[in-house]
CSV table of N, CA and C in Angstrom, one decimal:
chain,number,residue,atom,x,y,z
A,139,MET,N,11.5,-1.6,-29.6
A,139,MET,CA,10.1,-1.6,-29.1
A,139,MET,C,10.2,-1.2,-27.5
A,140,GLU,N,9.4,-0.2,-27.2
A,140,GLU,CA,9.5,0.4,-25.8
A,140,GLU,C,8.8,-0.6,-24.9
A,141,LYS,N,9.6,-1.0,-23.8
A,141,LYS,CA,9.0,-1.8,-22.7
A,141,LYS,C,7.9,-1.2,-21.9
A,142,GLU,N,7.1,-2.0,-21.5
A,142,GLU,CA,5.9,-1.5,-20.7
A,142,GLU,C,6.4,-1.0,-19.3
A,143,LYS,N,5.8,0.1,-18.8
A,143,LYS,CA,6.3,0.5,-17.5
A,143,LYS,C,5.1,0.3,-16.6
A,144,ILE,N,5.3,0.4,-15.2
A,144,ILE,CA,4.2,0.4,-14.2
A,144,ILE,C,3.8,1.7,-14.2
A,145,ASN,N,2.4,1.8,-14.2
A,145,ASN,CA,1.6,3.1,-14.1
A,145,ASN,C,1.5,3.6,-12.8
A,146,LEU,N,2.1,4.6,-12.3
A,146,LEU,CA,1.9,5.1,-10.9
A,146,LEU,C,1.4,6.4,-10.8
A,147,LEU,N,0.4,6.5,-10.0
A,147,LEU,CA,-0.2,7.8,-9.7
A,147,LEU,C,0.3,8.3,-8.3
A,148,ILE,N,0.8,9.5,-8.3
A,148,ILE,CA,1.3,10.0,-7.0
A,148,ILE,C,0.4,11.3,-6.7
A,149,VAL,N,-0.2,11.2,-5.5
A,149,VAL,CA,-1.1,12.3,-5.0
A,149,VAL,C,-0.6,13.0,-3.8
A,150,ASP,N,-0.2,14.3,-4.0
A,150,ASP,CA,0.4,15.0,-2.9
A,150,ASP,C,0.2,16.4,-3.1
A,151,ASP,N,-0.2,17.3,-2.0
A,151,ASP,CA,-0.4,18.7,-2.3
A,151,ASP,C,1.0,19.5,-2.3
A,152,GLU,N,2.1,18.9,-2.1
A,152,GLU,CA,3.4,19.5,-2.2
A,152,GLU,C,4.0,19.4,-3.5
A,153,ASP,N,3.9,20.5,-4.3
A,153,ASP,CA,4.3,20.4,-5.7
A,153,ASP,C,5.8,20.0,-5.8
A,154,GLN,N,6.7,20.6,-5.0
A,154,GLN,CA,8.1,20.4,-5.0
A,154,GLN,C,8.3,18.9,-4.8
A,155,PHE,N,7.7,18.3,-3.9
A,155,PHE,CA,7.8,16.8,-3.6
A,155,PHE,C,7.4,16.1,-4.8
A,156,LEU,N,6.2,16.4,-5.3
A,156,LEU,CA,5.7,15.8,-6.6
A,156,LEU,C,6.7,15.7,-7.7
A,157,GLU,N,7.4,16.9,-8.0
A,157,GLU,CA,8.3,17.0,-9.0
A,157,GLU,C,9.4,16.1,-8.9
A,158,SER,N,10.1,16.1,-7.6
A,158,SER,CA,11.3,15.4,-7.4
A,158,SER,C,11.0,13.9,-7.3
A,159,ILE,N,9.9,13.4,-6.7
A,159,ILE,CA,9.7,12.0,-6.7
A,159,ILE,C,9.4,11.5,-8.1
A,160,LYS,N,8.7,12.3,-8.9
A,160,LYS,CA,8.3,11.9,-10.2
A,160,LYS,C,9.5,11.7,-11.0
A,161,LYS,N,10.5,12.6,-10.9
A,161,LYS,CA,11.8,12.5,-11.8
A,161,LYS,C,12.5,11.1,-11.3
A,162,SER,N,12.6,11.0,-9.9
A,162,SER,CA,13.3,9.8,-9.4
A,162,SER,C,12.8,8.5,-9.8
A,163,LEU,N,11.4,8.4,-9.9
A,163,LEU,CA,10.8,7.2,-10.1
A,163,LEU,C,10.6,7.0,-11.8
A,164,GLU,N,10.6,8.0,-12.5
A,164,GLU,CA,10.7,7.8,-13.9
A,164,GLU,C,12.0,7.3,-14.4
A,165,LEU,N,13.1,7.7,-13.7
A,165,LEU,CA,14.3,7.1,-14.0
A,165,LEU,C,14.5,5.6,-13.7
A,166,ARG,N,13.5,5.1,-12.8
A,166,ARG,CA,13.6,3.7,-12.5
A,166,ARG,C,12.4,3.0,-13.2
A,167,ASP,N,11.9,3.4,-14.4
A,167,ASP,CA,11.1,2.7,-15.2
A,167,ASP,C,9.6,2.7,-14.7
A,168,PHE,N,9.2,3.8,-14.2
A,168,PHE,CA,7.8,4.0,-13.8
A,168,PHE,C,7.2,4.9,-14.8
A,169,ASN,N,6.0,4.8,-15.1
A,169,ASN,CA,5.3,5.8,-15.8
A,169,ASN,C,4.5,6.6,-14.7
A,170,VAL,N,4.9,7.9,-14.4
A,170,VAL,CA,4.4,8.5,-13.3
A,170,VAL,C,3.4,9.6,-13.7
A,171,ILE,N,2.2,9.7,-13.1
A,171,ILE,CA,1.3,10.6,-13.3
A,171,ILE,C,1.0,11.4,-11.9
A,172,THR,N,1.0,12.6,-11.9
A,172,THR,CA,0.9,13.3,-10.6
A,172,THR,C,-0.4,14.0,-10.5
A,173,ALA,N,-0.9,14.2,-9.2
A,173,ALA,CA,-2.1,15.0,-9.0
A,173,ALA,C,-1.9,15.6,-7.6
A,174,ASN,N,-2.3,16.9,-7.5
A,174,ASN,CA,-2.0,17.6,-6.2
A,174,ASN,C,-3.2,17.7,-5.3
A,175,ARG,N,-4.2,17.0,-5.8
A,175,ARG,CA,-5.6,16.9,-4.9
A,175,ARG,C,-6.2,15.6,-5.0
A,176,GLY,N,-6.9,15.1,-4.0
A,176,GLY,CA,-7.6,13.9,-4.1
A,176,GLY,C,-8.6,13.8,-5.2
A,177,GLU,N,-9.4,14.9,-5.4
A,177,GLU,CA,-10.4,15.0,-6.5
A,177,GLU,C,-9.7,14.9,-7.8
A,178,LYS,N,-8.6,15.3,-8.0
A,178,LYS,CA,-7.9,15.3,-9.3
A,178,LYS,C,-7.5,13.9,-9.5
A,179,ALA,N,-6.9,13.3,-8.4
A,179,ALA,CA,-6.5,11.9,-8.5
A,179,ALA,C,-7.6,10.9,-8.9
A,180,VAL,N,-8.8,11.2,-8.5
A,180,VAL,CA,-9.9,10.3,-8.7
A,180,VAL,C,-10.3,10.4,-10.3
A,181,GLU,N,-10.3,11.6,-10.7
A,181,GLU,CA,-10.4,11.9,-12.1
A,181,GLU,C,-9.4,11.4,-13.1
A,182,VAL,N,-8.0,11.4,-12.6
A,182,VAL,CA,-7.0,10.9,-13.4
A,182,VAL,C,-7.2,9.4,-13.5
A,183,ALA,N,-7.5,8.7,-12.4
A,183,ALA,CA,-7.7,7.3,-12.4
A,183,ALA,C,-8.8,6.8,-13.3
A,184,LYS,N,-9.8,7.7,-13.5
A,184,LYS,CA,-10.9,7.3,-14.4
A,184,LYS,C,-10.4,7.3,-15.9
A,185,ASN,N,-9.5,8.2,-16.2
A,185,ASN,CA,-9.0,8.3,-17.6
A,185,ASN,C,-7.7,7.7,-18.0
A,186,ASN,N,-7.1,7.0,-17.0
A,186,ASN,CA,-5.7,6.4,-17.2
A,186,ASN,C,-5.7,5.0,-16.5
A,187,THR,N,-5.0,4.1,-17.0
A,187,THR,CA,-4.8,2.9,-16.4
A,187,THR,C,-3.7,3.0,-15.2
A,188,ILE,N,-4.1,2.8,-14.1
A,188,ILE,CA,-3.1,3.0,-13.0
A,188,ILE,C,-3.0,1.6,-12.3
A,189,ASP,N,-1.7,1.3,-12.1
A,189,ASP,CA,-1.3,0.1,-11.3
A,189,ASP,C,-1.3,0.4,-9.9
A,190,ILE,N,-0.5,1.4,-9.3
A,190,ILE,CA,-0.4,1.7,-8.0
A,190,ILE,C,-0.7,3.2,-7.8
A,191,ALA,N,-1.3,3.6,-6.7
A,191,ALA,CA,-1.3,5.0,-6.4
A,191,ALA,C,-0.6,5.2,-5.0
A,192,LEU,N,0.2,6.2,-5.0
A,192,LEU,CA,1.0,6.7,-3.9
A,192,LEU,C,0.2,8.0,-3.4
A,193,VAL,N,-0.5,7.8,-2.2
A,193,VAL,CA,-1.4,9.0,-1.8
A,193,VAL,C,-1.0,9.6,-0.5
A,194,ASP,N,-0.8,10.8,-0.4
A,194,ASP,CA,-0.5,11.5,0.8
A,194,ASP,C,-1.7,11.6,1.7
A,195,LEU,N,-1.6,11.4,3.0
A,195,LEU,CA,-2.7,11.3,3.9
A,195,LEU,C,-3.5,12.7,4.1
A,196,LYS,N,-2.6,13.6,4.4
A,196,LYS,CA,-3.1,15.0,4.7
A,196,LYS,C,-3.1,15.9,3.5
A,197,MET,N,-4.2,16.2,3.0
A,197,MET,CA,-4.3,17.1,1.8
A,197,MET,C,-5.6,18.1,2.0
A,198,PRO,N,-5.5,19.2,1.4
A,198,PRO,CA,-6.8,20.0,1.3
A,198,PRO,C,-7.8,19.3,0.5
A,199,GLY,N,-9.1,19.7,0.6
A,199,GLY,CA,-10.1,19.0,-0.2
A,199,GLY,C,-10.3,17.6,0.4
A,200,ILE,N,-10.5,16.6,-0.5
A,200,ILE,CA,-10.8,15.3,0.1
A,200,ILE,C,-9.5,14.7,0.6
A,201,SER,N,-9.6,14.1,1.8
A,201,SER,CA,-8.4,13.6,2.4
A,201,SER,C,-7.8,12.4,1.7
A,202,GLY,N,-6.6,11.9,2.1
A,202,GLY,CA,-5.9,10.8,1.6
A,202,GLY,C,-6.7,9.5,1.8
A,203,GLU,N,-7.3,9.5,3.0
A,203,GLU,CA,-8.1,8.3,3.4
A,203,GLU,C,-9.5,8.2,2.4
A,204,GLU,N,-10.1,9.3,2.1
A,204,GLU,CA,-11.3,9.5,1.3
A,204,GLU,C,-10.9,9.1,-0.1
A,205,THR,N,-9.7,9.6,-0.6
A,205,THR,CA,-9.2,9.3,-1.9
A,205,THR,C,-8.9,7.9,-2.1
A,206,LEU,N,-8.3,7.2,-1.1
A,206,LEU,CA,-8.1,5.8,-1.1
A,206,LEU,C,-9.4,5.1,-1.2
A,207,LYS,N,-10.4,5.4,-0.5
A,207,LYS,CA,-11.7,4.7,-0.6
A,207,LYS,C,-12.3,4.8,-2.0
A,208,LEU,N,-12.2,6.0,-2.5
A,208,LEU,CA,-12.8,6.3,-3.8
A,208,LEU,C,-12.0,5.5,-4.9
A,209,LEU,N,-10.7,5.5,-4.8
A,209,LEU,CA,-9.9,4.8,-5.9
A,209,LEU,C,-10.2,3.2,-5.7
A,210,LYS,N,-10.2,2.7,-4.6
A,210,LYS,CA,-10.4,1.3,-4.4
A,210,LYS,C,-11.8,0.9,-4.8
A,211,GLN,N,-12.8,1.8,-4.6
A,211,GLN,CA,-14.2,1.5,-4.9
A,211,GLN,C,-14.2,1.4,-6.5
A,212,GLU,N,-13.6,2.2,-7.3
A,212,GLU,CA,-13.7,2.3,-8.7
A,212,GLU,C,-12.7,1.3,-9.4
A,213,HIS,N,-11.6,0.9,-8.8
A,213,HIS,CA,-10.5,0.2,-9.4
A,213,HIS,C,-10.1,-0.9,-8.4
A,214,LYS,N,-10.7,-2.0,-8.5
A,214,LYS,CA,-10.5,-3.0,-7.5
A,214,LYS,C,-9.1,-3.7,-7.5
A,215,TRP,N,-8.4,-3.5,-8.7
A,215,TRP,CA,-7.0,-4.2,-8.7
A,215,TRP,C,-6.0,-3.2,-8.4
A,216,MET,N,-6.3,-2.0,-8.3
A,216,MET,CA,-5.3,-0.9,-8.0
A,216,MET,C,-4.8,-1.1,-6.5
A,217,GLU,N,-3.5,-1.1,-6.3
A,217,GLU,CA,-3.0,-1.1,-5.0
A,217,GLU,C,-2.7,0.4,-4.6
A,218,VAL,N,-2.9,0.8,-3.4
A,218,VAL,CA,-2.8,2.1,-2.8
A,218,VAL,C,-1.8,2.1,-1.7
A,219,VAL,N,-0.7,2.9,-1.8
A,219,VAL,CA,0.2,3.1,-0.6
A,219,VAL,C,0.0,4.5,-0.1
A,220,ILE,N,-0.2,4.6,1.2
A,220,ILE,CA,-0.4,5.9,1.9
A,220,ILE,C,0.9,6.5,2.4
A,221,LEU,N,1.1,7.7,2.1
A,221,LEU,CA,2.4,8.4,2.6
A,221,LEU,C,1.8,9.3,3.8
A,222,THR,N,2.5,9.2,5.0
A,222,THR,CA,2.0,10.0,6.1
A,222,THR,C,3.2,10.8,6.7
A,223,GLY,N,2.9,11.9,7.3
A,223,GLY,CA,4.0,12.7,8.2
A,223,GLY,C,3.8,12.1,9.5
A,224,HIS,N,4.7,12.7,10.4
A,224,HIS,CA,4.7,12.3,11.9
A,224,HIS,C,3.4,12.4,12.4
A,225,GLY,N,3.0,11.6,13.3
A,225,GLY,CA,1.8,11.9,14.2
A,225,GLY,C,0.6,11.3,13.5
A,226,ALA,N,0.7,10.8,12.3
A,226,ALA,CA,-0.6,10.3,11.7
A,226,ALA,C,-0.6,8.9,11.4
A,227,ILE,N,0.1,8.1,12.3
A,227,ILE,CA,0.2,6.7,12.2
A,227,ILE,C,-1.0,5.9,12.4
A,228,ASP,N,-1.8,6.5,13.3
A,228,ASP,CA,-3.2,6.0,13.7
A,228,ASP,C,-4.1,6.0,12.4
A,229,SER,N,-4.1,7.1,11.7
A,229,SER,CA,-5.0,7.2,10.6
A,229,SER,C,-4.4,6.4,9.4
A,230,ALA,N,-3.1,6.2,9.3
A,230,ALA,CA,-2.5,5.3,8.3
A,230,ALA,C,-3.0,3.9,8.6
A,231,VAL,N,-3.0,3.5,9.8
A,231,VAL,CA,-3.5,2.0,10.1
A,231,VAL,C,-5.0,2.0,9.7
A,232,GLU,N,-5.7,3.0,10.0
A,232,GLU,CA,-7.1,3.0,9.5
A,232,GLU,C,-7.2,2.8,8.1
A,233,CYS,N,-6.3,3.5,7.2
A,233,CYS,CA,-6.3,3.3,5.9
A,233,CYS,C,-6.0,2.0,5.4
A,234,THR,N,-5.2,1.3,6.2
A,234,THR,CA,-4.8,-0.1,5.8
A,234,THR,C,-6.2,-1.0,6.0
A,235,LYS,N,-6.9,-0.6,7.0
A,235,LYS,CA,-8.3,-1.4,7.2
A,235,LYS,C,-9.2,-1.1,6.0
A,236,SER,N,-9.1,0.2,5.4
A,236,SER,CA,-9.8,0.6,4.2
A,236,SER,C,-9.2,0.0,2.9
A,237,GLY,N,-8.3,-0.7,2.9
A,237,GLY,CA,-7.7,-1.3,1.7
A,237,GLY,C,-6.4,-0.8,1.1
A,238,ALA,N,-5.8,0.0,1.8
A,238,ALA,CA,-4.4,0.5,1.5
A,238,ALA,C,-3.5,-0.8,1.7
A,239,TYR,N,-2.6,-0.9,0.6
A,239,TYR,CA,-1.6,-2.1,0.6
A,239,TYR,C,-0.7,-1.7,1.8
A,240,SER,N,-0.2,-0.5,2.0
A,240,SER,CA,0.8,-0.2,2.9
A,240,SER,C,0.8,1.2,3.3
A,241,TYR,N,1.6,1.7,4.2
A,241,TYR,CA,1.9,3.2,4.5
A,241,TYR,C,3.2,3.3,4.8
A,242,LEU,N,3.8,4.5,4.3
A,242,LEU,CA,5.1,4.9,4.5
A,242,LEU,C,5.1,6.1,5.2
A,243,GLN,N,6.1,6.4,6.1
A,243,GLN,CA,6.4,7.5,6.9
A,243,GLN,C,7.1,8.5,6.0
A,244,LYS,N,6.7,9.8,5.9
A,244,LYS,CA,7.5,10.8,5.2
A,244,LYS,C,8.5,11.5,6.1
A,245,PRO,N,9.7,11.9,5.6
A,245,PRO,CA,10.2,11.5,4.4
A,245,PRO,C,10.6,10.1,4.5
A,246,CYS,N,10.6,9.5,3.3
A,246,CYS,CA,11.0,8.0,3.2
A,246,CYS,C,12.1,7.8,2.2
A,247,GLU,N,12.9,6.8,2.5
A,247,GLU,CA,14.1,6.5,1.6
A,247,GLU,C,13.6,6.0,0.3
A,248,LEU,N,14.3,6.3,-0.7
A,248,LEU,CA,13.9,5.9,-2.1
A,248,LEU,C,13.9,4.3,-2.2
A,249,ASP,N,14.9,3.8,-1.6
A,249,ASP,CA,14.9,2.3,-1.7
A,249,ASP,C,13.8,1.6,-1.0
A,250,GLN,N,13.4,2.3,0.1
A,250,GLN,CA,12.2,1.7,0.9
A,250,GLN,C,10.9,1.9,0.0
A,251,LEU,N,10.9,3.1,-0.6
A,251,LEU,CA,9.7,3.4,-1.4
A,251,LEU,C,9.6,2.5,-2.6
A,252,LEU,N,10.8,2.2,-3.3
A,252,LEU,CA,10.9,1.2,-4.5
A,252,LEU,C,10.4,-0.2,-4.0
A,253,GLU,N,10.9,-0.6,-2.9
A,253,GLU,CA,10.6,-2.0,-2.5
A,253,GLU,C,9.0,-2.1,-2.2
A,254,THR,N,8.5,-1.0,-1.5
A,254,THR,CA,7.0,-1.0,-1.3
A,254,THR,C,6.2,-1.0,-2.5
A,255,LEU,N,6.7,-0.3,-3.5
A,255,LEU,CA,5.9,-0.1,-4.7
A,255,LEU,C,6.0,-1.4,-5.6
A,256,GLN,N,7.2,-2.1,-5.5
A,256,GLN,CA,7.5,-3.4,-6.1
A,256,GLN,C,6.5,-4.4,-5.4
A,257,ASP,N,6.4,-4.5,-4.2
A,257,ASP,CA,5.6,-5.5,-3.4
A,257,ASP,C,4.2,-5.3,-3.7
A,258,ALA,N,3.7,-4.0,-3.8
A,258,ALA,CA,2.4,-3.5,-4.1
A,258,ALA,C,1.9,-4.1,-5.5
A,259,TYR,N,2.9,-3.9,-6.4
A,259,TYR,CA,2.6,-4.3,-7.8
A,259,TYR,C,2.5,-5.9,-7.8
A,260,LYS,N,3.4,-6.5,-7.1
A,260,LYS,CA,3.4,-8.0,-7.0
A,260,LYS,C,2.0,-8.4,-6.5
A,261,LYS,N,1.4,-7.8,-5.5
A,261,LYS,CA,0.2,-8.1,-4.9
A,261,LYS,C,-1.0,-7.9,-5.9
A,262,LYS,N,-0.9,-6.8,-6.5
A,262,LYS,CA,-1.9,-6.5,-7.6
A,262,LYS,C,-2.0,-7.6,-8.6
A,263,ILE,N,-0.8,-8.1,-9.1
A,263,ILE,CA,-0.8,-9.1,-10.1
A,263,ILE,C,-1.3,-10.4,-9.4
A,264,MET,N,-0.8,-10.7,-8.2
A,264,MET,CA,-1.3,-11.9,-7.5
A,264,MET,C,-2.8,-12.0,-7.4
A,265,ASN,N,-3.4,-10.9,-7.1
A,265,ASN,CA,-4.9,-10.7,-6.8
A,265,ASN,C,-5.6,-10.9,-8.2
A,266,ARG,N,-5.0,-10.1,-9.1
A,266,ARG,CA,-5.8,-10.1,-10.5
A,266,ARG,C,-5.8,-11.4,-11.2
A,267,LYS,N,-4.6,-12.1,-11.1
A,267,LYS,CA,-4.3,-13.3,-11.7
A,267,LYS,C,-4.6,-14.6,-10.8
A,268,GLN,N,-4.9,-14.2,-9.5
A,268,GLN,CA,-5.1,-15.3,-8.5
A,268,GLN,C,-4.0,-16.2,-8.4
A,269,ILE,N,-2.8,-15.8,-8.3
A,269,ILE,CA,-1.6,-16.7,-8.3
A,269,ILE,C,-1.1,-16.5,-6.8
A,270,GLU,N,-0.7,-17.7,-6.3
A,270,GLU,CA,0.0,-17.6,-4.9
A,270,GLU,C,1.4,-17.0,-5.0
A,271,GLU,N,1.8,-16.4,-4.0
A,271,GLU,CA,3.2,-15.8,-3.9
A,271,GLU,C,4.3,-16.8,-4.4
A,272,LYS,N,4.2,-18.0,-3.8
A,272,LYS,CA,5.1,-19.0,-4.2
A,272,LYS,C,5.3,-19.3,-5.6
A,273,LYS,N,4.1,-19.3,-6.3
A,273,LYS,CA,4.1,-19.6,-7.8
A,273,LYS,C,4.6,-18.4,-8.5
A,274,LEU,N,4.3,-17.2,-8.0
A,274,LEU,CA,4.7,-16.0,-8.6
A,274,LEU,C,6.3,-15.8,-8.5
A,275,ASN,N,6.8,-16.1,-7.3
A,275,ASN,CA,8.3,-16.1,-7.2
A,275,ASN,C,8.9,-17.1,-8.1
A,276,GLU,N,8.2,-18.3,-8.3
A,276,GLU,CA,8.9,-19.3,-9.2
A,276,GLU,C,8.8,-18.7,-10.7
A,277,LEU,N,7.6,-18.1,-11.0
A,277,LEU,CA,7.5,-17.4,-12.4
A,277,LEU,C,8.6,-16.3,-12.6
A,278,LEU,N,8.8,-15.6,-11.5
A,278,LEU,CA,9.8,-14.5,-11.6
A,278,LEU,C,11.2,-15.1,-11.5
A,279,ASN,N,11.4,-16.3,-10.9
A,279,ASN,CA,12.7,-16.8,-10.7
A,279,ASN,C,13.5,-15.8,-10.1
A,280,ILE,N,13.2,-15.3,-9.0
A,280,ILE,CA,13.9,-14.2,-8.4
A,280,ILE,C,15.1,-14.7,-7.5
A,281,SER,N,16.2,-14.1,-7.8
A,281,SER,CA,17.5,-14.4,-6.9
A,281,SER,C,17.6,-13.1,-6.0
A,282,ILE,N,18.1,-13.4,-4.9
A,282,ILE,CA,18.4,-12.3,-3.9
A,282,ILE,C,19.1,-11.1,-4.5
A,283,SER,N,20.0,-11.5,-5.5
A,283,SER,CA,20.8,-10.4,-6.1
A,283,SER,C,20.0,-9.6,-7.3
A,284,SER,N,18.8,-10.0,-7.6
A,284,SER,CA,18.1,-9.3,-8.7
A,284,SER,C,18.0,-7.8,-8.4
A,285,ARG,N,18.2,-7.1,-9.3
A,285,ARG,CA,18.1,-5.6,-9.2
A,285,ARG,C,16.5,-5.2,-9.3
A,286,PRO,N,16.1,-4.3,-8.3
A,286,PRO,CA,14.7,-3.9,-8.5
A,286,PRO,C,14.1,-3.6,-9.9
A,287,ARG,N,14.9,-3.0,-10.7
A,287,ARG,CA,14.5,-2.7,-12.0
A,287,ARG,C,14.2,-4.0,-12.8
A,288,GLU,N,15.0,-5.0,-12.7
A,288,GLU,CA,14.8,-6.4,-13.4
A,288,GLU,C,13.6,-7.0,-12.8
A,289,ILE,N,13.4,-6.9,-11.4
A,289,ILE,CA,12.1,-7.5,-10.9
A,289,ILE,C,11.0,-6.9,-11.4
A,290,LEU,N,10.9,-5.6,-11.5
A,290,LEU,CA,9.8,-4.8,-12.0
A,290,LEU,C,9.6,-5.2,-13.4
A,291,ARG,N,10.6,-5.3,-14.2
A,291,ARG,CA,10.4,-5.7,-15.6
A,291,ARG,C,9.7,-7.1,-15.7
A,292,LYS,N,10.2,-8.0,-15.0
A,292,LYS,CA,9.6,-9.4,-15.0
A,292,LYS,C,8.2,-9.4,-14.5
A,293,LEU,N,7.8,-8.6,-13.5
A,293,LEU,CA,6.5,-8.5,-13.0
A,293,LEU,C,5.6,-7.9,-14.1
A,294,ARG,N,6.1,-6.9,-14.8
A,294,ARG,CA,5.3,-6.2,-15.9
A,294,ARG,C,5.0,-7.3,-16.9
A,295,GLU,N,6.0,-8.2,-17.3
A,295,GLU,CA,5.7,-9.3,-18.3
A,295,GLU,C,4.7,-10.2,-17.9
A,296,ILE,N,4.8,-10.7,-16.6
A,296,ILE,CA,3.7,-11.5,-16.0
A,296,ILE,C,2.3,-10.9,-16.0
A,297,ASP,N,2.3,-9.6,-15.7
A,297,ASP,CA,1.0,-8.9,-15.7
A,297,ASP,C,0.4,-8.8,-17.0
A,298,LYS,N,1.2,-8.8,-18.1
A,298,LYS,CA,0.7,-8.6,-19.5
A,298,LYS,C,0.3,-10.0,-20.0
A,299,ASP,N,0.9,-11.1,-19.5
A,299,ASP,CA,0.4,-12.3,-20.1
A,299,ASP,C,-1.0,-12.8,-19.6
A,300,GLY,N,-1.8,-13.0,-20.5
A,300,GLY,CA,-3.2,-13.4,-20.2
A,300,GLY,C,-3.9,-12.3,-19.7
């Protein structure tokens, strides 16, 4: 039986970046869908179940901030993480006020990205299930030595219950 994967939407206008990050995250048990424009991301989210969106801030067409607002408006449980290049920290902070879970500076380390995505997914479950973090950690029974893949698998199980 195939185990459930976390559905991740990555939105970035750099095709090479999309391809490499998609491969890296698929190897780590994410189901990755990519979009190279904000408009396309909104369309993809309408037709697919998305747990987390990773959205580049600066894109042609509708901006990352506008994409964030549209995604949050339509999908209240989806968590959105903003990716930003240098010099765009102010707008990334604005995005947090608009509902972004977090923002990451480009380029970002894979471990940092994985940790942020894991935390965003945990928040999605806590919000949807209205579980406090302490209770969720008890459900997960997380030890410091748990591998990210194991934590993600347990989070997915909790998300599917009820």
